[in-house]
Amino acid sequence: MVKSEQIISKPKAEKVENHTVYFTDGTSVEVENVIWATGFRFDYGWLHIPNALDEHGKPIQQKGISPVNGLYYIGLPWQTSRNSALIGGVGIDAAQVVKKIYSHYNLTTI
């Protein structure tokens, strides 16, 4: 695992296939984990990962953890509580997802 400790701003993601995210500027990046923030309307039409979405196009997840290795969700309505989709409540869910990611890679510092 490469640890860069950098946040790199990218344009809108057009699609995801396997471990590659493709952006509107023609660039792409290989990823191990995806954390996606959608804004006000849910649209997962860009997500082309087997077993990531149910038959209605909604994320398959339990407390933000997808059955797809390395795919996590934050900010979904009722993810763990009524506040899950709100700015004031998403932090609790995010902390749980981060702990899961760290435990997956056997990391000890958050």
Coordinates of C-alpha atoms in Angstrom, one line a residue:
M1 CA 0.0 0.0 0.0
V2 CA 1.3 3.5 -0.9
K3 CA 0.7 6.1 1.7
S4 CA 1.0 9.6 0.1
E5 CA -1.0 11.6 2.8
Q6 CA -2.1 14.0 0.1
I7 CA -5.5 14.9 -1.1
I8 CA -5.7 15.5 -4.8
S9 CA -8.7 17.3 -6.2
K10 CA -10.1 15.7 -9.3
P11 CA -13.0 16.6 -11.6
K12 CA -16.3 14.7 -11.8
A13 CA -15.9 10.9 -12.0
E14 CA -17.5 9.5 -15.1
K15 CA -17.3 5.8 -14.2
V16 CA -15.6 3.2 -12.2
E17 CA -14.6 -0.2 -13.5
N18 CA -12.9 -2.7 -11.3
H19 CA -10.1 -0.7 -9.6
T20 CA -10.0 2.2 -12.0
V21 CA -11.8 5.6 -11.6
Y22 CA -12.2 7.6 -14.9
F23 CA -12.7 11.4 -14.7
T24 CA -14.2 13.9 -17.1
D25 CA -10.8 15.4 -17.9
G26 CA -9.7 12.1 -19.5
T27 CA -7.5 11.1 -16.6
S28 CA -7.9 7.9 -14.5
V29 CA -6.5 6.5 -11.3
E30 CA -6.1 3.0 -9.9
V31 CA -7.7 2.7 -6.4
E32 CA -8.0 0.2 -3.6
N33 CA -10.8 2.1 -1.8
V34 CA -13.5 4.5 -2.9
I35 CA -15.3 6.9 -0.6
W36 CA -17.9 8.8 -2.6
A37 CA -19.7 12.0 -1.6
T38 CA -22.7 12.6 -3.8
G39 CA -24.3 15.8 -2.6
F40 CA -28.1 16.4 -2.7
R41 CA -29.3 13.7 -5.2
F42 CA -28.3 10.1 -5.3
D43 CA -27.1 8.9 -8.6
Y44 CA -25.0 5.8 -8.8
G45 CA -25.3 5.3 -12.6
W46 CA -21.6 5.8 -13.0
L47 CA -20.8 2.9 -10.7
H48 CA -20.1 -0.2 -12.8
I49 CA -18.8 -2.6 -10.1
P50 CA -20.4 -6.0 -9.8
N51 CA -22.4 -6.5 -6.6
A52 CA -22.1 -2.8 -5.6
L53 CA -25.7 -1.9 -6.3
D54 CA -29.0 -3.7 -5.8
E55 CA -31.7 -4.2 -8.5
H56 CA -33.0 -0.7 -7.8
G57 CA -29.6 0.9 -8.4
K58 CA -29.0 1.6 -4.7
P59 CA -25.8 0.8 -2.8
I60 CA -25.6 -2.6 -1.2
Q61 CA -24.1 -1.9 2.2
Q62 CA -24.3 -2.5 5.9
K63 CA -23.2 0.5 8.1
G64 CA -21.3 1.9 5.0
I65 CA -19.5 -1.4 4.4
S66 CA -20.1 -2.8 0.9
P67 CA -19.8 -6.5 0.1
V68 CA -17.3 -5.3 -2.6
N69 CA -13.8 -5.3 -1.1
G70 CA -12.5 -1.7 -0.8
L71 CA -15.8 0.0 -1.5
Y72 CA -17.4 2.1 1.3
Y73 CA -20.3 4.5 1.6
I74 CA -20.8 7.6 3.8
G75 CA -23.8 9.9 4.0
L76 CA -26.6 7.5 3.0
P77 CA -30.0 8.0 4.6
W78 CA -30.5 5.8 7.6
Q79 CA -27.0 4.3 7.1
T80 CA -26.8 3.8 10.9
S81 CA -29.1 6.5 12.2
R82 CA -31.5 9.3 11.3
N83 CA -28.6 11.7 11.1
S84 CA -26.5 9.6 8.7
A85 CA -27.3 11.7 5.7
L86 CA -26.8 15.0 7.5
I87 CA -23.6 17.0 7.9
G88 CA -24.0 16.9 11.6
G89 CA -24.4 13.2 11.8
V90 CA -22.2 11.8 9.0
G91 CA -19.0 12.1 11.1
I92 CA -20.0 9.2 13.4
D93 CA -20.6 6.9 10.3
A94 CA -17.3 8.1 8.7
A95 CA -15.4 7.3 11.8
Q96 CA -16.8 3.7 11.8
V97 CA -15.9 3.3 8.1
V98 CA -12.4 4.6 8.7
K99 CA -11.9 2.2 11.6
K100 CA -13.0 -0.7 9.3
I101 CA -10.5 0.5 6.6
Y102 CA -7.7 0.7 9.1
S103 CA -8.4 -2.7 10.5
H104 CA -8.6 -4.2 7.0
Y105 CA -5.0 -3.0 6.4
N106 CA -3.8 -3.7 9.9
L107 CA -3.1 -0.1 10.6
T108 CA -3.0 1.2 14.1
T109 CA -3.1 5.0 13.9
I110 CA -6.1 7.0 12.7

